[in-house]
mmCIF file of C-alpha atoms in Angstrom:
data_model
loop_
_atom_site.group_PDB
_atom_site.id
_atom_site.type_symbol
_atom_site.label_atom_id
_atom_site.label_comp_id
_atom_site.label_asym_id
_atom_site.label_seq_id
_atom_site.Cartn_x
_atom_site.Cartn_y
_atom_site.Cartn_z
ATOM 1 C CA UNK A 1 54.221 31.749 11.800
ATOM 2 C CA UNK A 2 52.002 28.742 11.196
ATOM 3 C CA UNK A 3 53.444 25.349 10.256
ATOM 4 C CA UNK A 4 52.070 25.681 6.686
ATOM 5 C CA UNK A 5 53.577 29.132 6.278
ATOM 6 C CA UNK A 6 56.923 27.820 7.499
ATOM 7 C CA UNK A 7 56.859 24.989 4.956
ATOM 8 C CA UNK A 8 56.045 27.382 2.136
ATOM 9 C CA UNK A 9 58.811 29.755 3.186
ATOM 10 C CA UNK A 10 61.325 26.888 3.268
ATOM 11 C CA UNK A 11 60.236 25.695 -0.180
ATOM 12 C CA UNK A 12 60.642 29.219 -1.551
ATOM 13 C CA UNK A 13 64.122 29.484 -0.026
ATOM 14 C CA UNK A 14 65.104 26.115 -1.461
ATOM 15 C CA UNK A 15 63.810 27.133 -4.885
ATOM 16 C CA UNK A 16 65.844 30.341 -4.788
ATOM 17 C CA UNK A 17 68.923 28.370 -3.800
ATOM 18 C CA UNK A 18 68.384 25.891 -6.635
ATOM 19 C CA UNK A 19 67.911 28.750 -9.083
ATOM 20 C CA UNK A 20 71.191 30.360 -8.067
ATOM 21 C CA UNK A 21 73.062 27.028 -8.295
ATOM 22 C CA UNK A 22 71.545 26.426 -11.725
ATOM 23 C CA UNK A 23 72.620 29.880 -12.901
ATOM 24 C CA UNK A 24 76.213 29.222 -11.802
ATOM 25 C CA UNK A 25 76.105 25.788 -13.434
ATOM 26 C CA UNK A 26 75.051 27.303 -16.736
ATOM 27 C CA UNK A 27 77.991 29.694 -16.611
ATOM 28 C CA UNK A 28 80.330 26.734 -16.070
ATOM 29 C CA UNK A 29 78.728 24.829 -18.944
ATOM 30 C CA UNK A 30 79.206 27.797 -21.272
ATOM 31 C CA UNK A 31 82.870 27.916 -20.207
ATOM 32 C CA UNK A 32 83.298 24.268 -21.227
ATOM 33 C CA UNK A 33 83.312 22.939 -17.654
ATOM 34 C CA UNK A 34 80.398 20.560 -18.145
ATOM 35 C CA UNK A 35 81.302 18.078 -15.389
ATOM 36 C CA UNK A 36 81.415 20.828 -12.772
ATOM 37 C CA UNK A 37 78.142 22.221 -14.097
ATOM 38 C CA UNK A 38 76.481 18.830 -13.746
ATOM 39 C CA UNK A 39 77.640 18.652 -10.144
ATOM 40 C CA UNK A 40 75.999 21.988 -9.361
ATOM 41 C CA UNK A 41 72.748 20.977 -11.050
ATOM 42 C CA UNK A 42 72.686 17.858 -8.899
ATOM 43 C CA UNK A 43 73.202 20.016 -5.800
ATOM 44 C CA UNK A 44 70.316 22.194 -6.961
ATOM 45 C CA UNK A 45 68.104 19.126 -7.204
ATOM 46 C CA UNK A 46 69.131 18.017 -3.732
ATOM 47 C CA UNK A 47 67.730 21.328 -2.504
ATOM 48 C CA UNK A 48 64.676 21.357 -4.813
ATOM 49 C CA UNK A 49 64.001 17.950 -6.458
ATOM 50 C CA UNK A 50 61.476 19.395 -8.907
ATOM 51 C CA UNK A 51 63.643 22.259 -10.174
ATOM 52 C CA UNK A 52 62.914 22.238 -13.907
ATOM 53 C CA UNK A 53 66.017 23.959 -15.284
ATOM 54 C CA UNK A 54 68.357 21.633 -13.401
ATOM 55 C CA UNK A 55 66.444 18.565 -14.521
ATOM 56 C CA UNK A 56 66.384 19.670 -18.148
ATOM 57 C CA UNK A 57 70.025 20.671 -18.289
ATOM 58 C CA UNK A 58 71.162 17.425 -16.690
ATOM 59 C CA UNK A 59 69.110 15.578 -19.296
ATOM 60 C CA UNK A 60 70.878 17.562 -21.985
ATOM 61 C CA UNK A 61 74.269 16.955 -20.355
ATOM 62 C CA UNK A 62 73.824 13.178 -20.410
ATOM 63 C CA UNK A 63 72.465 13.316 -23.961
ATOM 64 C CA UNK A 64 75.687 14.966 -25.144
ATOM 65 C CA UNK A 65 77.589 12.069 -23.543
ATOM 66 C CA UNK A 66 75.333 9.510 -25.274
ATOM 67 C CA UNK A 67 74.274 8.255 -21.834
ATOM 68 C CA UNK A 68 70.676 8.032 -22.911
ATOM 69 C CA UNK A 69 69.228 6.020 -20.020
ATOM 70 C CA UNK A 70 70.513 8.590 -17.523
ATOM 71 C CA UNK A 71 69.336 11.421 -19.784
ATOM 72 C CA UNK A 72 65.839 9.947 -19.981
ATOM 73 C CA UNK A 73 65.618 9.703 -16.186
ATOM 74 C CA UNK A 74 66.158 13.434 -15.746
ATOM 75 C CA UNK A 75 64.081 14.426 -18.750
ATOM 76 C CA UNK A 76 61.127 12.355 -17.554
ATOM 77 C CA UNK A 77 61.258 14.270 -14.279
ATOM 78 C CA UNK A 78 61.543 17.542 -16.194
ATOM 79 C CA UNK A 79 58.456 16.605 -18.232
ATOM 80 C CA UNK A 80 56.498 16.043 -15.020
ATOM 81 C CA UNK A 81 57.640 19.428 -13.738
ATOM 82 C CA UNK A 82 56.658 21.204 -16.955
ATOM 83 C CA UNK A 83 54.401 18.939 -19.069
ATOM 84 C CA UNK A 84 53.871 21.341 -21.984
ATOM 85 C CA UNK A 85 57.548 22.130 -22.606
ATOM 86 C CA UNK A 86 58.415 21.327 -26.224
ATOM 87 C CA UNK A 87 62.175 20.966 -25.832
ATOM 88 C CA UNK A 88 61.850 18.525 -22.945
ATOM 89 C CA UNK A 89 59.459 16.246 -24.836
ATOM 90 C CA UNK A 90 61.588 16.508 -27.980
ATOM 91 C CA UNK A 91 64.848 15.644 -26.239
ATOM 92 C CA UNK A 92 63.219 12.908 -24.164
ATOM 93 C CA UNK A 93 61.913 11.303 -27.343
ATOM 94 C CA UNK A 94 65.434 11.380 -28.746
ATOM 95 C CA UNK A 95 66.849 9.701 -25.625
ATOM 96 C CA UNK A 96 64.175 7.007 -25.703
ATOM 97 C CA UNK A 97 64.632 6.366 -29.426
ATOM 98 C CA UNK A 98 68.375 5.920 -28.881
ATOM 99 C CA UNK A 99 67.497 3.093 -26.481
ATOM 100 C CA UNK A 100 65.210 1.450 -29.061
ATOM 101 C CA UNK A 101 62.187 2.429 -26.966
ATOM 102 C CA UNK A 102 60.379 3.489 -30.126
ATOM 103 C CA UNK A 103 56.748 3.587 -28.958
ATOM 104 C CA UNK A 104 57.664 5.632 -25.885
ATOM 105 C CA UNK A 105 59.730 7.993 -28.029
ATOM 106 C CA UNK A 106 56.891 8.515 -30.459
ATOM 107 C CA UNK A 107 54.520 9.170 -27.566
ATOM 108 C CA UNK A 108 56.806 11.964 -26.344
ATOM 109 C CA UNK A 109 57.188 13.397 -29.829
ATOM 110 C CA UNK A 110 53.417 13.460 -30.296
ATOM 111 C CA UNK A 111 53.175 15.553 -27.120
ATOM 112 C CA UNK A 112 55.958 17.803 -28.412
ATOM 113 C CA UNK A 113 54.139 18.223 -31.718
ATOM 114 C CA UNK A 114 50.995 19.202 -29.847
ATOM 115 C CA UNK A 115 53.056 22.024 -28.310
ATOM 116 C CA UNK A 116 54.490 23.102 -31.686
ATOM 117 C CA UNK A 117 52.068 21.869 -34.373
ATOM 118 C CA UNK A 118 54.086 23.327 -37.267
ATOM 119 C CA UNK A 119 57.500 21.941 -36.326
ATOM 120 C CA UNK A 120 58.551 20.351 -39.611
ATOM 121 C CA UNK A 121 61.822 18.916 -38.296
ATOM 122 C CA UNK A 122 59.937 16.990 -35.635
ATOM 123 C CA UNK A 123 57.430 15.710 -38.192
ATOM 124 C CA UNK A 124 60.314 14.371 -40.282
ATOM 125 C CA UNK A 125 61.863 12.732 -37.214
ATOM 126 C CA UNK A 126 58.558 11.040 -36.505
ATOM 127 C CA UNK A 127 58.086 9.922 -40.107
ATOM 128 C CA UNK A 128 61.503 8.266 -40.118
ATOM 129 C CA UNK A 129 60.961 6.599 -36.737
ATOM 130 C CA UNK A 130 57.452 5.414 -37.637
ATOM 131 C CA UNK A 131 58.973 3.901 -40.769
ATOM 132 C CA UNK A 132 61.748 2.213 -38.792
ATOM 133 C CA UNK A 133 59.038 0.611 -36.672
ATOM 134 C CA UNK A 134 57.158 -0.430 -39.820
ATOM 135 C CA UNK A 135 54.221 1.832 -38.960
ATOM 136 C CA UNK A 136 54.119 2.813 -42.599
ATOM 137 C CA UNK A 137 50.665 4.383 -42.682
ATOM 138 C CA UNK A 138 51.450 6.611 -39.693
ATOM 139 C CA UNK A 139 54.788 7.552 -41.268
ATOM 140 C CA UNK A 140 53.067 8.577 -44.490
ATOM 141 C CA UNK A 141 50.416 10.595 -42.649
ATOM 142 C CA UNK A 142 52.864 12.642 -40.588
ATOM 143 C CA UNK A 143 55.145 13.118 -43.608
ATOM 144 C CA UNK A 144 52.200 14.458 -45.614
ATOM 145 C CA UNK A 145 51.532 16.878 -42.756
ATOM 146 C CA UNK A 146 55.152 18.067 -42.961
ATOM 147 C CA UNK A 147 54.786 18.447 -46.715
ATOM 148 C CA UNK A 148 51.683 20.605 -46.334
ATOM 149 C CA UNK A 149 53.550 22.762 -43.819
ATOM 150 C CA UNK A 150 56.790 23.206 -45.802
ATOM 151 C CA UNK A 151 56.118 22.495 -49.496
ATOM 152 C CA UNK A 152 59.154 24.506 -50.643
ATOM 153 C CA UNK A 153 61.696 22.274 -48.860
ATOM 154 C CA UNK A 154 63.042 19.416 -51.068
ATOM 155 C CA UNK A 155 64.083 17.199 -48.135
ATOM 156 C CA UNK A 156 60.521 17.224 -46.831
ATOM 157 C CA UNK A 157 59.329 15.926 -50.200
ATOM 158 C CA UNK A 158 61.841 13.080 -50.154
ATOM 159 C CA UNK A 159 60.964 12.033 -46.606
ATOM 160 C CA UNK A 160 57.293 12.019 -47.640
ATOM 161 C CA UNK A 161 58.027 10.027 -50.798
ATOM 162 C CA UNK A 162 59.964 7.423 -48.815
ATOM 163 C CA UNK A 163 57.274 7.138 -46.153
ATOM 164 C CA UNK A 164 54.364 6.961 -48.578
ATOM 165 C CA UNK A 165 56.191 4.576 -50.905
ATOM 166 C CA UNK A 166 56.661 2.198 -47.968
ATOM 167 C CA UNK A 167 52.959 2.592 -47.169
ATOM 168 C CA UNK A 168 52.074 1.756 -50.792
ATOM 169 C CA UNK A 169 50.050 4.938 -50.869
ATOM 170 C CA UNK A 170 47.899 5.059 -54.013
ATOM 171 C CA UNK A 171 48.874 8.698 -54.606
ATOM 172 C CA UNK A 172 52.618 8.068 -54.686
ATOM 173 C CA UNK A 173 52.875 8.538 -58.454
ATOM 174 C CA UNK A 174 51.147 11.910 -58.250
ATOM 175 C CA UNK A 175 53.286 12.892 -55.269
ATOM 176 C CA UNK A 176 56.503 12.217 -57.180
ATOM 177 C CA UNK A 177 55.133 13.986 -60.271
ATOM 178 C CA UNK A 178 54.408 17.091 -58.203
ATOM 179 C CA UNK A 179 57.905 16.955 -56.718
ATOM 180 C CA UNK A 180 59.528 16.684 -60.148
ATOM 181 C CA UNK A 181 57.487 19.650 -61.376
ATOM 182 C CA UNK A 182 58.380 21.748 -58.338
ATOM 183 C CA UNK A 183 62.114 20.913 -58.511
ATOM 184 C CA UNK A 184 62.775 20.307 -62.219
ATOM 185 C CA UNK A 185 66.564 20.490 -61.914
ATOM 186 C CA UNK A 186 66.859 18.217 -58.883
ATOM 187 C CA UNK A 187 68.321 14.804 -59.767
ATOM 188 C CA UNK A 188 66.513 12.922 -57.051
ATOM 189 C CA UNK A 189 63.175 14.585 -57.775
ATOM 190 C CA UNK A 190 63.461 13.427 -61.391
ATOM 191 C CA UNK A 191 64.593 9.975 -60.375
ATOM 192 C CA UNK A 192 61.743 9.399 -57.921
ATOM 193 C CA UNK A 193 59.172 10.241 -60.577
ATOM 194 C CA UNK A 194 60.941 8.117 -63.173
ATOM 195 C CA UNK A 195 61.118 5.246 -60.695
ATOM 196 C CA UNK A 196 57.390 5.371 -60.004
ATOM 197 C CA UNK A 197 56.583 5.644 -63.709
ATOM 198 C CA UNK A 198 58.560 2.501 -64.553
ATOM 199 C CA UNK A 199 57.044 0.707 -61.571
ATOM 200 C CA UNK A 200 53.600 1.606 -62.967
ATOM 201 C CA UNK A 201 54.606 0.064 -66.307
ATOM 202 C CA UNK A 202 55.070 3.412 -68.059
ATOM 203 C CA UNK A 203 58.599 2.659 -69.236
ATOM 204 C CA UNK A 204 58.704 5.020 -72.170
ATOM 205 C CA UNK A 205 57.537 7.916 -70.005
ATOM 206 C CA UNK A 206 60.060 7.019 -67.291
ATOM 207 C CA UNK A 207 63.145 7.128 -69.516
ATOM 208 C CA UNK A 208 63.468 10.941 -69.901
ATOM 209 C CA UNK A 209 63.207 11.487 -66.152
ATOM 210 C CA UNK A 210 65.804 8.838 -65.402
ATOM 211 C CA UNK A 211 68.103 10.335 -68.017
ATOM 212 C CA UNK A 212 67.600 13.810 -66.573
ATOM 213 C CA UNK A 213 68.517 12.470 -63.136
ATOM 214 C CA UNK A 214 71.697 10.910 -64.578
ATOM 215 C CA UNK A 215 72.648 14.209 -66.180
ATOM 216 C CA UNK A 216 71.882 16.116 -62.988
ATOM 217 C CA UNK A 217 74.062 14.001 -60.715
ATOM 218 C CA UNK A 218 76.755 11.776 -62.224
ATOM 219 C CA UNK A 219 77.463 10.287 -58.788
ATOM 220 C CA UNK A 220 73.913 9.039 -58.127
ATOM 221 C CA UNK A 221 73.846 5.319 -58.905
ATOM 222 C CA UNK A 222 70.125 4.530 -58.910
ATOM 223 C CA UNK A 223 69.191 6.345 -62.151
ATOM 224 C CA UNK A 224 72.004 4.566 -64.010
ATOM 225 C CA UNK A 225 70.799 1.184 -62.752
ATOM 226 C CA UNK A 226 67.131 1.667 -63.591
ATOM 227 C CA UNK A 227 67.873 3.303 -66.933
ATOM 228 C CA UNK A 228 70.186 0.430 -67.809
ATOM 229 C CA UNK A 229 67.650 -2.112 -66.617
ATOM 230 C CA UNK A 230 64.963 -0.611 -68.861
ATOM 231 C CA UNK A 231 67.363 -0.722 -71.816
ATOM 232 C CA UNK A 232 67.942 -4.379 -71.023
ATOM 233 C CA UNK A 233 64.214 -5.041 -71.292
ATOM 234 C CA UNK A 234 64.335 -3.458 -74.759
ATOM 235 C CA UNK A 235 67.231 -5.757 -75.784
ATOM 236 C CA UNK A 236 69.596 -2.778 -76.095
ATOM 237 C CA UNK A 237 72.351 -4.761 -74.445
ATOM 238 C CA UNK A 238 75.409 -2.647 -75.182
ATOM 239 C CA UNK A 239 73.793 0.582 -73.950
ATOM 240 C CA UNK A 240 72.390 -1.245 -70.945
ATOM 241 C CA UNK A 241 75.813 -2.610 -70.030
ATOM 242 C CA UNK A 242 77.406 0.853 -70.162
ATOM 243 C CA UNK A 243 74.877 2.337 -67.765
ATOM 244 C CA UNK A 244 74.939 -0.653 -65.441
ATOM 245 C CA UNK A 245 78.729 -0.509 -65.291
ATOM 246 C CA UNK A 246 78.479 3.151 -64.358
ATOM 247 C CA UNK A 247 76.111 2.271 -61.504
ATOM 248 C CA UNK A 248 78.655 -0.264 -60.270
ATOM 249 C CA UNK A 249 81.508 2.221 -60.539
ATOM 250 C CA UNK A 250 79.597 4.484 -58.175
ATOM 251 C CA UNK A 251 78.499 1.681 -55.869
ATOM 252 C CA UNK A 252 80.574 -1.500 -56.315
ATOM 253 C CA UNK A 253 78.369 -3.631 -54.028
ATOM 254 C CA UNK A 254 75.144 -2.893 -55.969
ATOM 255 C CA UNK A 255 73.848 -6.447 -56.448
ATOM 256 C CA UNK A 256 70.838 -5.580 -58.603
ATOM 257 C CA UNK A 257 73.056 -3.675 -61.062
ATOM 258 C CA UNK A 258 75.572 -6.525 -61.114
ATOM 259 C CA UNK A 259 72.903 -9.118 -61.898
ATOM 260 C CA UNK A 260 71.406 -6.991 -64.670
ATOM 261 C CA UNK A 261 74.884 -6.374 -66.099
ATOM 262 C CA UNK A 262 75.515 -10.109 -66.143
ATOM 263 C CA UNK A 263 72.284 -10.590 -68.091
ATOM 264 C CA UNK A 264 73.345 -7.962 -70.637
ATOM 265 C CA UNK A 265 76.771 -9.595 -71.025
ATOM 266 C CA UNK A 266 75.265 -13.074 -71.340
ATOM 267 C CA UNK A 267 72.926 -11.815 -74.069
ATOM 268 C CA UNK A 268 76.057 -10.729 -75.957
ATOM 269 C CA UNK A 269 77.730 -14.079 -75.177
ATOM 270 C CA UNK A 270 80.424 -12.331 -73.154
ATOM 271 C CA UNK A 271 80.489 -15.145 -70.619
ATOM 272 C CA UNK A 272 83.997 -14.699 -69.135
ATOM 273 C CA UNK A 273 83.254 -11.022 -68.479
ATOM 274 C CA UNK A 274 79.943 -11.964 -66.861
ATOM 275 C CA UNK A 275 81.758 -14.412 -64.604
ATOM 276 C CA UNK A 276 84.279 -11.751 -63.547
ATOM 277 C CA UNK A 277 81.545 -9.258 -62.720
ATOM 278 C CA UNK A 278 79.518 -11.786 -60.737
ATOM 279 C CA UNK A 279 82.498 -13.129 -58.825
ATOM 280 C CA UNK A 280 83.464 -9.582 -57.879
ATOM 281 C CA UNK A 281 79.907 -8.913 -56.777
ATOM 282 C CA UNK A 282 79.803 -12.134 -54.722
ATOM 283 C CA UNK A 283 83.070 -11.180 -53.013
ATOM 284 C CA UNK A 284 81.567 -7.841 -51.947
ATOM 285 C CA UNK A 285 78.252 -9.435 -50.905
ATOM 286 C CA UNK A 286 79.234 -12.855 -49.514
ATOM 287 C CA UNK A 287 75.799 -13.700 -48.082
ATOM 288 C CA UNK A 288 73.692 -12.542 -51.049
ATOM 289 C CA UNK A 289 72.212 -15.436 -53.073
ATOM 290 C CA UNK A 290 71.648 -13.612 -56.378
ATOM 291 C CA UNK A 291 75.235 -13.447 -57.722
ATOM 292 C CA UNK A 292 75.624 -17.180 -57.188
ATOM 293 C CA UNK A 293 72.323 -17.942 -58.895
ATOM 294 C CA UNK A 294 73.431 -15.946 -61.932
ATOM 295 C CA UNK A 295 76.843 -17.637 -61.869
ATOM 296 C CA UNK A 296 75.100 -20.991 -62.036
ATOM 297 C CA UNK A 297 73.363 -19.877 -65.239
ATOM 298 C CA UNK A 298 76.580 -18.602 -66.793
ATOM 299 C CA UNK A 299 78.448 -21.814 -65.993
ATOM 300 C CA UNK A 300 75.569 -23.847 -67.404
ATOM 301 C CA UNK A 301 75.825 -21.867 -70.662
ATOM 302 C CA UNK A 302 79.545 -22.611 -70.688
ATOM 303 C CA UNK A 303 78.843 -26.334 -70.273
ATOM 304 C CA UNK A 304 80.421 -26.464 -66.805
ATOM 305 C CA UNK A 305 77.579 -28.334 -65.159
ATOM 306 C CA UNK A 306 79.400 -29.233 -61.929
ATOM 307 C CA UNK A 307 80.255 -25.607 -61.228
ATOM 308 C CA UNK A 308 76.738 -24.561 -62.237
ATOM 309 C CA UNK A 309 75.254 -27.034 -59.761
ATOM 310 C CA UNK A 310 77.585 -25.922 -56.972
ATOM 311 C CA UNK A 311 76.683 -22.262 -57.464
ATOM 312 C CA UNK A 312 72.978 -23.038 -57.541
ATOM 313 C CA UNK A 313 73.207 -25.031 -54.317
ATOM 314 C CA UNK A 314 75.146 -22.223 -52.664
ATOM 315 C CA UNK A 315 72.539 -19.724 -53.772
ATOM 316 C CA UNK A 316 69.730 -21.824 -52.293
ATOM 317 C CA UNK A 317 71.658 -22.227 -49.039
ATOM 318 C CA UNK A 318 72.201 -18.476 -48.724
ATOM 319 C CA UNK A 319 68.554 -17.801 -49.506
ATOM 320 C CA UNK A 320 67.491 -20.093 -46.667
ATOM 321 C CA UNK A 321 69.979 -18.543 -44.253
ATOM 322 C CA UNK A 322 69.254 -14.928 -45.184
ATOM 323 C CA UNK A 323 65.629 -14.634 -46.344
ATOM 324 C CA UNK A 324 65.513 -10.949 -45.373
ATOM 325 C CA UNK A 325 67.899 -10.035 -48.197
ATOM 326 C CA UNK A 326 65.320 -10.822 -50.846
ATOM 327 C CA UNK A 327 62.558 -8.799 -49.166
ATOM 328 C CA UNK A 328 63.755 -5.420 -50.494
ATOM 329 C CA UNK A 329 61.837 -4.612 -53.719
ATOM 330 C CA UNK A 330 64.277 -4.509 -56.620
ATOM 331 C CA UNK A 331 67.042 -4.300 -53.982
ATOM 332 C CA UNK A 332 66.456 -0.561 -53.814
ATOM 333 C CA UNK A 333 67.736 1.177 -50.669
ATOM 334 C CA UNK A 334 66.619 4.775 -50.376
ATOM 335 C CA UNK A 335 69.458 7.259 -49.897
ATOM 336 C CA UNK A 336 70.322 7.793 -46.232
ATOM 337 C CA UNK A 337 69.720 11.494 -46.589
ATOM 338 C CA UNK A 338 66.068 11.054 -45.656
ATOM 339 C CA UNK A 339 66.909 9.709 -42.248
ATOM 340 C CA UNK A 340 69.881 11.894 -41.406
ATOM 341 C CA UNK A 341 68.138 15.040 -42.522
ATOM 342 C CA UNK A 342 65.487 14.393 -39.923
ATOM 343 C CA UNK A 343 67.783 13.446 -37.057
ATOM 344 C CA UNK A 344 66.754 15.424 -33.969
ATOM 345 C CA UNK A 345 69.255 17.865 -32.530
ATOM 346 C CA UNK A 346 69.223 18.415 -28.747
ATOM 347 C CA UNK A 347 68.044 21.735 -27.425
ATOM 348 C CA UNK A 348 70.699 24.012 -25.939
ATOM 349 C CA UNK A 349 71.263 24.156 -22.179
ATOM 350 C CA UNK A 350 69.196 26.930 -20.689
ATOM 351 C CA UNK A 351 67.918 28.587 -17.578
ATOM 352 C CA UNK A 352 65.017 30.912 -16.992
#
């Protein structure tokens, strides 16, 4: 036997030993004995450092324990052992993203998507993560790709709307119109179109869609706020106040609704009620400048100039200390559903 033949025979023997250890480890993992399984996978790697199944399953094991740095170490080795494996790239991207290593995560997910070009869940993951990194154009592009792949899935539409809205895509109005037409009974689909219509200055056209969203989901605060805010612009103060109060019942810390409600109450000269609403809002949002700015206006109307001046100064101080608060357009947070719907789930432990 030549020296080369001997080396190859030893490598084959080691590989067979690693495979058998990995098989036993998987049985332990399925029986709920994960720690023991991990020990066997490590023994398998001691025999054959490049054994893919052991590397992958250890990466999965540490992912389930939220030990993402350790998970990434094994998954990176697994990716070198089998570069085209979708699940490895997918799970590695998840581990890297959990460590705020966004660009590296996206690089892995792009490789995973190359392996499974029609994986809509992965596209949504990438759209959300691109958006978190403020790569808004890239987020919109990959979300549009997901939308072309799965046009019948409402969540895909909402991820795309969020991504393309952030990117200020010129087709966002048409995108939301198409979504509302495809899902005519969906509250959010109607709201998103109504929101874009009012943003485009088409207030009259927006109202029916906002109302339909309110009727479709009585626990969805955004339609009540924007509908009430449009009524306020039309000087329909009593109706506006009712809808704005409903928005605040659903979400008591909704600053934009609170400020608009205060305006409606002030227009009706209900100053004590405006003060109560604004003070409650300020208590729930202690670093937000807007409630204090509105309070300064109410106190000025009441002739309490010292209190008006104090509230104005506090508002200016908070604005300087927390400039990021005022960066959100119309203080509108998108529902969290878009992000959580796209959260990657780890692949199951496996062996060949």
